[in-house]
Amino acid sequence: EPEERVRAMFYHAYEHYLESAFPYDELRPLTCDGQDTWGSFSLTLIDALDTLLILGNVSEFQRVVSVLQEGVDFDIDVNASVFETNIRVVGGLLSAHLLSKKAGVEVEVGWPCSGPLLRMAEEAARKLLPAFQTPTGMPYGTVNLLHGVNPGETPVTCTAGIGTFIVEFATLSHLTGDPVFEDVARKALKALWKNRSDIGLVGNHIDVITAKWVAQDAGIGAGVDSYFEYLVKGAILLQDKELMSMFLEYNKAIKNYTKFDDWYLWVQMYKGTVSMPVFQSLEAYWPGLQSLIGDVDNAMRTFLNYYTVWKQFGGLPEFYNIPQGYTVDKREGYPLRPELIESAMYLYRATRDPTLLELGRDAVESIEKISKVDCGFATIKDLRDHRLDNRMESFFLAETVKYLYLLFDPDNFIHNDGSVFDVVITPYGECVLNAGGYVFNTEAHPIDPAALHCCRKRKEEQWEVEDLMREFYSLKKNKKFTLQRAADHGEGERAKDPEDAPSEKGGEKRNFKKSSHSLLSCPSQSFNSKLAVLGQVFLDNT
Amino acid sequence: MTSVSSLIRVLLPKVQVLKEDEAREEIQRNHSSCRAKDVTMPAKLPVNFFSTRSPVIDLFRGQLDYADHLRQDSEIVLYFFYAPWCGQSIAAREEIERVASRLSDQVLFVAVNCWWNQGKCRKQKHFFYFPVIHLYHRSFGPIEYKGPMSAVYIEKFVRRVMTPLLYISSRSKLLDFLSNYEPGVLGYFEFNASPQPPGYLTFFTSALHSLKKDYLGTIRFGVITDKHVAEEISLVRSGSVYLHRHVNTSLIYPNDIMNYTAENICKWALENREMLIRWLRPHGGKSLLLNNELKKGPALLIFIPYNPLAEIHPLLDEITKVALEYHNCNKSQAAEPDLQHLGDTDSPAFDSSVPDAHMKLSETFSITKYPCCNTVVLPQWHSISRTHNVCELCINQTLGVKPNKVHVPHCNFLEIEAALDSFYLQEHTFFQVISNTIECSNFLSFYSPFSYYTACCRTVNRHFLSFISSEKTIFQTPKVAFSSHGKKGNTQHSIPHIEDRNCFIPDLHITGTNITGLSCRTNKTLNLYLLDSNLFWIYAERLGASRSTHLKEFAAIVDLKEEVHYVLDQNRSLVGSTLENFIKNFSILYSPLKRHLVDDPSVHFHEQRVITEVTTNTFHDTVFLSEKNVLLLYYAQWCGFCASLNHIFIQLARLLPPDNFTVARIDTTRNDLPWEFMTDRLPTILFFPHQRKEQSVKFPEDFSVNLPNLLKFILHHSSLSSSEPCTKECLHKETVLQQGHISHLEREIQKLRSEISALHQAHDQLEAQLSEARREEHRLQQQKHALEKQHKTLQLHSEQLQATYDQKNQELLEMAEKLQELADASENLLKENTLLRILVASREGRLQSKDEIKESLQSEQTLSEDNDVSVSTATATLEVKRIDNIDTIETEHSSGNRTE
């Protein structure tokens, strides 16, 4: 019953938050009080909301929904991180909105295309829109929720702070019908794509006014991580080939320049020379992402590397120097981050390898033994001696606990493989919802991809389907049926091949390689994957 | 006067006051940030990891120095270095305790917390993982244990460290030692000299050393102390070391080439050892073990439950025997029956330094027992004789006793007779016989519960060697159920198997057709591996072993290059003969083995599901045998692009008329399919039109997967259309279709109705919201008005207050002026007063001088009294006025503050 231990962990932290810290953003576990960190949104409560449902606590979910409706106000004079507000607040509210029917909340007739939580998410997202008003379309990092971008605000934003919006914003646009969110998110993504280096890498920080790279370290971790994640997840959620082809190009460059012996290092974005031989805790999401697109073998090999670091310290230090095999000065902390566990959950879906459950077991033991205090779970300030810090980040309940629980509970509704589903009648037509395939945003808030096809369903498509159905019931077929290309499918300008971009970069090498298969597909698993469990890895013969 | 100046200061700007307030706030903020930043907590102090009653000494404060001290008292010490937070350490704790409880009288178990940063251990040792187990044999060590964290394996290893050498004191022990499948190294030392023969200690150390290198301990070390026993393996000189090999020539350690050191002996043994069959024990970390082994070529993986502590391993012995036979390539030269394992006297690999030793060796003994065989020429009436006319009948005698004898047992005539009888009786077990082949079969003897016999039949007029080379042999395993299970109860050895020897009918050379030396005669040589199913059953399950079976025995041939694997029928017990047949069937040119397709047993057929879940087993029925058009989706649960399409396929399945269409899907990760139906990308959508199932079409990959596209794709390829003139049947069809359409439309109408009602509800809801909003607006407007009014009055009030303030201020200034005046006046009065007093005094003086004039005295006195009274009255009035003034100023000030 490891999942019961995880459940107990959740409630230990959650109840102490409610008791001692609410309505502040976060619990401070050593002093048993609260503090505002990313705004003043009762962040931990918003972030933990869908975890409640995943643990099956319907009544508490309902209670929190009503508390949030009354208590949270975004008309506040607070300087908030655009990125964090999006992934935690907008993402948290969106997923809670989409799950609220499942949780037994009495929903409006227009659900999932309307509802109080959706309106809150939209309100929060609108507060972020002023940040996108830049010459490049890349957003500022910080915005004042009441006054917009502060005069004198720094124009330097990290790459992830620019490219981590498409999942939430496209969902918002599809649900509300207002395209502005998806548009700004896409524009920002394209600006990054346009500014990649000649060898196909992006740096760490960029000036959103001048589009000059301020920090030129390229890697897959801090400052960049969720940009790549959202290219893949956006492609899956929106069936978008362009996003996927961008990712695949990056993936090639990442493999070429940063990958060494299944580790990923940091390199100079223009030259490709190694700048830091370091593994970062945040990079541990990568194997999970790889497994989503079917690169399970590589994912598992990298995962096993990362797991050795966990075994050395009982957690993942923010930075780990690979050649030295030890932590990096000032970066020895482990704030109970979820990334490695997240990857374990994805990989367990793909391989059912008991090694992954073992990591889960190790994580439960470590977190309980090291960071559990009377008032919750404390950030590990230093993995070398397991000193604790007075903080419990909201992602501990949003992500770490959630992924742990999902790792141990393969029958959770989140893992639904499509064998069950709900049918919902909306004023816009009939929708099939909750059929699985949930896309987690980078704060582990699941989005039902089916919901995106529910609200904006075009009337023409419905009529077309009706028309086609008539054919099924007639003996004579007089029409010729030609399929519509993906490009004709209303995606408009965005359906343009991203290969256009290189022309201005004089990239002659890029065009000849047109893969014959669809970008939106995974390779089948190889024969030797049958035996690739319990640490066994296979080198591919190709 | 001081009071006045202070009063005036109060009227100065209020800025100062505000500054003070800010400062107070500043302090508070500092205070709070102080709290936020600096609170940290050191790690909890270490506590006992093992219970205090445990036989393991728990140095939970990492006292490594004390641990070293403890080591001096015990011959064998096991250190268990752990980290208290580590899951693996916690899991291994129990196992260590179990071992400790069994060996605590001979071995000292010390657990050391090597994590706590104040402890000695952490300061001196740098481990990358936990737990780490180190063993010491006296001063020798550390020997790290890297095997499975399971009590039996650990105990076995500890016992190996305790007694790294086996003492071979007799010939039978020698035979036992040599017959083992694991490589063995023997040293011969004469112990008549004291204290110890030269080189013995080195040999002993090399045995320990080998445990360091080869943590699985597959090389066994033995020492012979008896001269006669040593002679059996041709060791004459004390101090010689001998590496026993079954198939290749055994070796003697070349003292003259390599230095006689523990490391060298160990290295030599490791390099030259013979691995006929290897244990695979993945350690759980990232490893290329299987990759490296399986890339060598096709591999036979044999899963058996293994207890390293067990005295005997009958199944393992049997498998070993098969392995030995399989690798025994020098059979043709082994003319003499005795030359079983060391028979290759002319081998070029022969170690020239010890020629005579090997000459002798070859004649010394035989490990494997010999069956008793007889050739039977079949009479014409026998059914087998239609295709075969010669059978070789071998009787395998009681296997309960391991033959220690060096000579071949003689055939018992009676037994042959009996076997013959039962062979004729069981003639029916030969079926489907094909000419030019050899048929082998095993029978249990009716006459002796401890024996069985083997029959191999063939046509004798063929040149036997021809089919040896062509290997066109099919072995038909008889379907007769051997009563082997029942027999197992009697004796573990009496399991039927093929035991065939070449030596009985030398002119026929029938050896080529059986397992002996097969590895050298086939181009599909198998590497043989053993896996402990207690630890690695998951690999068996991955290859298709049934999950429900109690008996965890399984065998599979994996060919990584060809991407196929074959599985030994799990319904048959894993015994030597079945294994042999399995190997033989794999080896022959046109192998009858079929690629094993793993399927997902957890899927059950659900009638009510909208999408039919297909597995390996149901694939053919659902797709090809059904009378419907089938749309089949290949998917995998982990593939993001598949899962996000779920809702589209559900919609499609709900839409299509179920009488004519099946929407199905198959999870390709859990279900293998025949090559022709495999796909290399996921998702893949195939359409199998009714009546043309073989002409399946694939949904083009560059089109987006959505409902209209899927419908068009199906319409385009489905076989509904017909241009033939309408017959009665067609009319009937038409009506059925129309009925289907009607019901579909009815469903649609139903849907639309509910949509309309939803719309209505939404409308109502909106209406309600709208009116509420209007009410709200109205209310807000009213509120606004009220607020505006209030605002106005407040403004008025504030103006008034301002006016009053100004007025008061003015008054105050006036007052101050008046006060000044008054003060001046009072000063004047005081002066006047003094003047008056002086006047009075002078008058009094004058009065005194005028005393003499007594008549005027009385009138003068009255006048001075009057003057006194007037002065005191004036001072009092002044005092009252001043107090009044202060009051006004204070009121002024506070009201000013309030307006501010």
Coordinates of C-alpha atoms in Angstrom, one line a residue, chain A residues 264-540:
Chain A
Y264 CA 22.5 16.2 -21.1
L265 CA 25.0 19.0 -20.5
W266 CA 24.9 22.7 -21.0
V267 CA 26.5 24.2 -24.1
Q268 CA 27.1 27.5 -25.7
M269 CA 24.1 28.1 -28.0
Y270 CA 26.1 29.4 -31.0
K271 CA 29.2 27.2 -30.8
G272 CA 28.0 24.1 -29.1
T273 CA 30.9 23.9 -26.7
V274 CA 30.2 22.5 -23.3
S275 CA 29.8 25.3 -20.7
M276 CA 28.7 23.4 -17.7
P277 CA 29.0 19.6 -17.2
V278 CA 26.1 19.7 -14.9
F279 CA 22.8 17.8 -14.4
Q280 CA 20.0 19.9 -12.9
S281 CA 17.2 18.6 -10.9
L282 CA 14.8 20.3 -13.2
E283 CA 16.1 18.3 -16.2
A284 CA 14.6 15.1 -14.9
Y285 CA 11.3 15.8 -16.7
W286 CA 13.1 15.0 -20.0
P287 CA 12.7 11.2 -19.9
G288 CA 9.0 11.6 -19.3
L289 CA 8.7 13.8 -22.3
Q290 CA 10.6 11.4 -24.4
S291 CA 8.3 8.6 -23.5
L292 CA 5.3 10.6 -24.6
I293 CA 6.7 10.7 -28.1
G294 CA 7.8 7.1 -28.1
D295 CA 11.6 7.4 -27.4
V296 CA 11.2 5.0 -24.5
D297 CA 14.7 3.4 -24.8
N298 CA 16.6 6.6 -24.5
A299 CA 14.2 7.9 -21.9
M300 CA 14.9 4.8 -19.7
R301 CA 18.6 5.1 -20.1
T302 CA 18.7 8.7 -19.1
F303 CA 16.3 8.0 -16.3
L304 CA 18.6 5.4 -14.9
N305 CA 21.5 7.9 -14.8
Y306 CA 19.4 10.3 -12.9
Y307 CA 18.2 7.7 -10.5
T308 CA 21.8 7.0 -9.4
V309 CA 22.0 10.6 -8.3
W310 CA 18.9 10.2 -6.2
K311 CA 20.5 7.1 -4.6
Q312 CA 23.5 9.1 -3.7
F313 CA 21.7 11.8 -1.8
G314 CA 18.1 10.8 -1.2
G315 CA 17.0 13.6 -3.5
L316 CA 18.2 15.5 -6.6
P317 CA 20.4 18.5 -5.9
E318 CA 19.6 21.5 -8.0
F319 CA 22.9 21.1 -9.7
Y320 CA 25.0 17.9 -9.9
N321 CA 28.5 18.1 -11.3
I322 CA 28.7 14.9 -13.4
P323 CA 32.5 14.5 -13.8
Q324 CA 33.0 15.2 -10.1
G325 CA 30.0 13.1 -9.0
Y326 CA 29.0 15.6 -6.4
T327 CA 26.8 18.6 -5.7
V328 CA 27.6 22.2 -6.9
D329 CA 28.3 24.9 -4.4
K330 CA 25.2 26.9 -3.5
R331 CA 23.0 24.5 -5.4
E332 CA 22.8 21.7 -3.0
G333 CA 19.1 22.1 -2.2
Y334 CA 16.2 19.8 -3.0
P335 CA 12.8 21.7 -2.7
L336 CA 10.9 18.4 -3.1
R337 CA 10.7 18.8 -6.8
P338 CA 8.6 16.4 -8.8
E339 CA 10.4 15.9 -12.1
L340 CA 12.1 12.6 -11.6
I341 CA 8.9 11.1 -10.2
E342 CA 7.0 12.6 -13.1
S343 CA 9.2 10.8 -15.5
A344 CA 8.9 7.6 -13.5
M345 CA 5.1 7.8 -13.8
Y346 CA 5.2 8.3 -17.6
L347 CA 7.8 5.5 -18.0
Y348 CA 5.9 3.1 -15.9
R349 CA 3.0 3.5 -18.2
A350 CA 5.2 2.6 -21.1
T351 CA 7.4 -0.2 -19.6
R352 CA 5.8 -1.4 -16.3
D353 CA 9.3 -1.7 -15.1
P354 CA 9.5 -2.4 -11.4
T355 CA 12.6 -0.2 -11.2
L356 CA 10.3 2.7 -11.5
L357 CA 8.2 1.7 -8.6
E358 CA 11.4 1.3 -6.7
L359 CA 12.2 4.9 -7.3
G360 CA 8.7 5.8 -6.0
R361 CA 9.4 3.8 -2.9
D362 CA 12.7 5.5 -2.4
A363 CA 11.1 8.9 -2.9
V364 CA 8.4 8.1 -0.3
E365 CA 11.1 6.9 2.2
S366 CA 13.4 9.8 1.6
I367 CA 10.7 12.5 1.8
E368 CA 9.3 11.0 5.0
K369 CA 12.5 10.4 6.7
I370 CA 14.3 13.6 5.7
S371 CA 11.8 16.4 5.2
K372 CA 8.7 15.5 7.3
V373 CA 8.3 17.9 10.2
D374 CA 5.4 18.5 12.6
C375 CA 3.8 21.1 10.3
G376 CA 4.3 19.6 6.9
F377 CA 7.2 18.8 4.6
A378 CA 10.1 21.1 4.5
T379 CA 12.4 21.9 1.6
I380 CA 15.8 20.3 1.9
K381 CA 18.2 23.2 2.0
D382 CA 21.3 21.1 1.6
L383 CA 21.4 17.5 0.4
R384 CA 24.8 16.9 1.9
D385 CA 23.6 17.1 5.5
H386 CA 19.8 17.2 5.0
R387 CA 19.4 20.6 6.7
L388 CA 15.8 21.9 6.2
D389 CA 14.5 25.2 5.1
N390 CA 11.3 26.9 6.2
R391 CA 9.4 26.5 3.0
M392 CA 7.0 24.1 1.3
E393 CA 6.5 25.0 -2.3
S394 CA 3.0 24.7 -3.7
F395 CA 4.3 22.2 -6.3
F396 CA 4.9 19.7 -3.6
L397 CA 1.1 19.1 -3.3
A398 CA 0.4 19.9 -6.9
E399 CA 3.0 17.7 -8.5
T400 CA 5.2 15.7 -6.3
V401 CA 2.5 14.0 -4.4
K402 CA 0.2 13.7 -7.4
Y403 CA 2.8 12.0 -9.6
L404 CA 3.8 9.7 -6.7
Y405 CA 0.2 8.7 -6.2
L406 CA -0.4 8.2 -9.9
L407 CA 2.7 6.0 -10.1
F408 CA 1.4 3.7 -7.5
D409 CA -2.2 3.8 -8.7
P410 CA -2.3 2.5 -12.3
D411 CA -6.1 2.3 -12.2
N412 CA -6.6 6.0 -11.4
F413 CA -9.1 7.7 -13.7
I414 CA -6.2 9.9 -15.0
H415 CA -4.7 6.7 -16.5
N416 CA -8.0 6.0 -18.4
D417 CA -7.0 4.4 -21.7
G418 CA -10.3 5.4 -23.4
S419 CA -12.3 2.4 -22.3
V420 CA -14.6 4.7 -20.3
F421 CA -15.9 8.2 -21.1
D422 CA -18.6 10.7 -20.3
V423 CA -21.1 12.1 -22.7
V424 CA -22.1 15.7 -22.0
I425 CA -24.8 17.6 -23.8
T426 CA -23.9 21.2 -24.1
P427 CA -25.7 24.0 -25.9
Y428 CA -23.0 23.6 -28.6
G429 CA -23.7 20.0 -29.2
E430 CA -22.9 16.6 -27.8
C431 CA -19.4 16.1 -26.4
V432 CA -17.4 13.0 -25.4
L433 CA -15.3 13.9 -22.4
N434 CA -13.0 12.3 -19.9
A435 CA -11.8 9.7 -22.4
G436 CA -8.3 9.8 -21.1
G437 CA -5.2 11.2 -22.7
Y438 CA -5.0 14.0 -20.2
V439 CA -2.2 16.4 -20.9
F440 CA -0.5 17.6 -17.8
N441 CA 0.6 21.2 -17.8
T442 CA 4.1 21.8 -16.3
E443 CA 2.6 22.2 -12.9
A444 CA 0.9 18.8 -13.2
H445 CA -2.6 20.1 -13.9
P446 CA -4.3 17.7 -16.2
I447 CA -6.2 19.1 -19.2
D448 CA -8.8 16.9 -21.0
P449 CA -7.9 17.1 -24.7
A450 CA -11.5 16.2 -25.7
A451 CA -12.7 19.4 -24.0
L452 CA -10.9 21.5 -26.6
H453 CA -13.0 20.0 -29.3
C454 CA -16.2 20.5 -27.4
C455 CA -16.9 24.2 -27.3
R456 CA -15.7 25.5 -30.6
K457 CA -17.0 22.7 -32.6
R458 CA -17.9 24.3 -35.9
K459 CA -21.4 23.9 -37.2
E460 CA -20.0 23.1 -40.6
E461 CA -18.2 20.1 -39.3
Q462 CA -21.4 18.9 -37.7
W463 CA -23.3 19.3 -40.9
E464 CA -20.6 17.6 -42.8
V465 CA -20.7 14.6 -40.5
E466 CA -24.5 14.6 -40.9
D467 CA -24.1 14.6 -44.6
L468 CA -21.6 11.8 -44.5
M469 CA -23.8 9.7 -42.2
R470 CA -26.6 9.9 -44.8
E471 CA -24.2 8.1 -47.2
F472 CA -23.8 5.2 -44.9
Y473 CA -27.5 4.5 -45.1
S474 CA -27.9 4.6 -48.8
L475 CA -27.1 1.9 -51.2
K476 CA -25.8 4.1 -54.0
K477 CA -22.8 6.1 -53.6
N478 CA -22.5 8.9 -56.0
K479 CA -20.0 11.2 -54.3
K480 CA -16.3 10.9 -54.4
F481 CA -14.7 11.4 -51.0
T482 CA -11.5 13.3 -50.8
L483 CA -9.9 13.8 -47.5
Q484 CA -9.0 17.2 -46.3
R485 CA -5.4 17.9 -45.7
A486 CA -4.4 18.9 -42.3
A487 CA -3.3 22.2 -43.8
D488 CA -6.8 23.1 -45.0
H489 CA -8.0 22.6 -41.6
G490 CA -8.7 26.1 -40.5
E491 CA -5.3 26.4 -38.9
G492 CA -4.7 29.3 -41.3
E493 CA -1.4 30.9 -41.2
R494 CA 0.0 28.6 -38.5
A495 CA -0.3 25.6 -40.7
K496 CA 2.6 27.0 -42.7
D497 CA 5.5 24.7 -42.6
P498 CA 8.0 25.8 -40.0
E499 CA 10.6 25.0 -42.5
D500 CA 9.9 28.4 -43.9
A501 CA 11.9 30.0 -41.2
P502 CA 15.3 28.6 -42.0
S503 CA 15.2 30.4 -45.4
E504 CA 16.1 33.6 -43.7
K505 CA 18.8 31.9 -41.8
G506 CA 20.3 30.4 -45.0
G507 CA 19.6 27.0 -43.7
E508 CA 20.1 24.8 -46.7
K509 CA 20.6 21.6 -44.9
R510 CA 17.1 21.4 -43.5
N511 CA 14.9 20.9 -46.4
F512 CA 15.9 17.6 -47.8
K513 CA 15.0 15.6 -44.9
K514 CA 11.3 15.1 -45.1
S515 CA 10.3 12.1 -43.0
S516 CA 7.8 9.9 -44.6
H517 CA 5.7 9.3 -41.5
S518 CA 3.4 11.6 -39.7
L519 CA 5.1 13.9 -37.2
L520 CA 2.2 13.3 -34.8
S521 CA 3.1 9.6 -34.2
C522 CA 5.3 7.5 -32.1
P523 CA 7.6 4.6 -33.3
S524 CA 6.5 1.2 -32.2
Q525 CA 8.6 -0.3 -29.5
S526 CA 11.4 -2.5 -30.6
F527 CA 11.6 -6.2 -30.0
N528 CA 14.3 -5.9 -27.3
S529 CA 12.1 -3.6 -25.3
K530 CA 10.5 -6.8 -24.0
L531 CA 13.6 -7.4 -22.0
A532 CA 14.5 -3.8 -21.2
V533 CA 13.4 -3.9 -17.6
L534 CA 15.2 -4.0 -14.2
G535 CA 18.0 -1.7 -15.5
Q536 CA 18.7 -3.6 -18.7
V537 CA 19.3 -1.3 -21.6
F538 CA 19.9 -2.1 -25.2
L539 CA 22.0 -0.3 -27.7
D540 CA 20.2 0.1 -31.0

